[in-house]
């Protein structure tokens, strides 16, 4: 034992302590005249009470340790403790010999009291995989540090696990490993968000109200296990829009990148509510969607809008409409998660009908024979009495310059892919043209000069950000936009907006907590008059709205 580098000190135990399973803390009891059990305390698993037995650690410092531990996902080495408020290098030297950390868990990683509590708990229920931190997951036999991180990453991306069998979807977990750990784990809903820690899930109360909804209740629908049991949130208090502007009927067209939207993400009740209610509350009738990881994902929102299983959707004050959707047959972009698709979602009861839709192929290929440019997804719609050509754009930005400070948000253009050459032919052929989506760069980027040459106009200036997160609710970058051809300036009402309210929900994961955003992109909306005849669109004497005066942002 003398050569062991584990969490036990190589000293003899108190011979009279064989029947006692609790740790004796020399600093607390000062039993200097006898040999006591001086097992080191694992600071990755210790409770606040156990941490308070260390020299100089009071309640406040113990709370700081727990909060910092949950924030970083567990201490990697003992020296990391010096970074905690109230510890520092001096106090660390005092307690260094009484503490330990380890990336692998054995009985030596726990104090006997905490180990006994863990074993008593696991003998009945195991460990909740929906709330456990990586450090806690590594206490499960067979779970390595890499697999533990994969579990947490999967949970953050797809939401809580619905059953133990869902673990096989995690990288490096197969059916054989699942059988080994099956009786050591369980799934259960976490506690409501609070300032306390619950099995490694830190839910911090925000200082500002969360712009979400009261509508999600366990008695409304069969919610998957693992999420918050109490859902206290508020959707924006809005009246159903009239659909009129200056006494004339209008139609709102929007674009929204749903950030790696798979079927699992679309089935998340929080994501589903945010998407559907955002469309209803803002009177969006035609939506261009980007970054769908699965073609079937968009239909989840279409079904919800038509059937209304969520209380907020079901109780919407106005008619919800009759929605349809279409998704590109071929991938239109690439992301870190693989290929992605684009699609459209529209309300047919508003006089919008799809004529046709197709992916515009680019003749340019790279050395591997693959398309080096993102594909455009073009659709022809009839909107009221006129025809509209809508081009759905998804250009994945390769770098996030300026995201941390928001000062260099215009530098993204140098690292952003170009628009495909096929856009030039489209701009020359199509007349009533709306180009919208995620352009991967602000409107003033030189990569978008091709649009300006064809007299297209961007509605969102580069100074207005279109991304969002819980840490940066005002955004730092302008990536999403709507560009109009000159002919459409005549029917543009002069009103556009970037929607920022109502984009979070308690059922959406936010790292290790809850209450995240449905996407890191905000919806961008533009409004058009719906009663313009084709003759008015082509009438030469009609005034054209000047570019600098077009956007009148409502939010």
Tab-separated table of C-alpha atoms in Angstrom, residues 121 125 128-131 160-161 186-191 198 225-227 229:
chain	number	residue	atom	x	y	z
A	121	UNK	CA	-28.738	4.852	-2.551
A	125	UNK	CA	-32.160	3.094	-7.264
A	128	UNK	CA	-29.871	9.192	-12.190
A	129	UNK	CA	-28.259	9.583	-15.616
A	130	UNK	CA	-30.356	12.685	-16.291
A	131	UNK	CA	-28.765	14.718	-13.506
A	160	UNK	CA	-33.110	14.158	-20.887
A	161	UNK	CA	-32.996	10.415	-21.406
A	186	UNK	CA	-32.006	4.877	-13.616
A	187	UNK	CA	-33.858	7.803	-15.208
A	188	UNK	CA	-35.923	10.215	-13.216
A	189	UNK	CA	-37.156	13.789	-13.531
A	190	UNK	CA	-34.961	16.398	-11.957
A	191	UNK	CA	-36.095	18.928	-9.400
A	198	UNK	CA	-29.315	18.201	-7.182
A	225	UNK	CA	-38.776	11.704	-17.740
A	226	UNK	CA	-35.687	13.593	-16.659
A	227	UNK	CA	-36.844	17.186	-17.018
A	229	UNK	CA	-41.157	18.576	-12.619
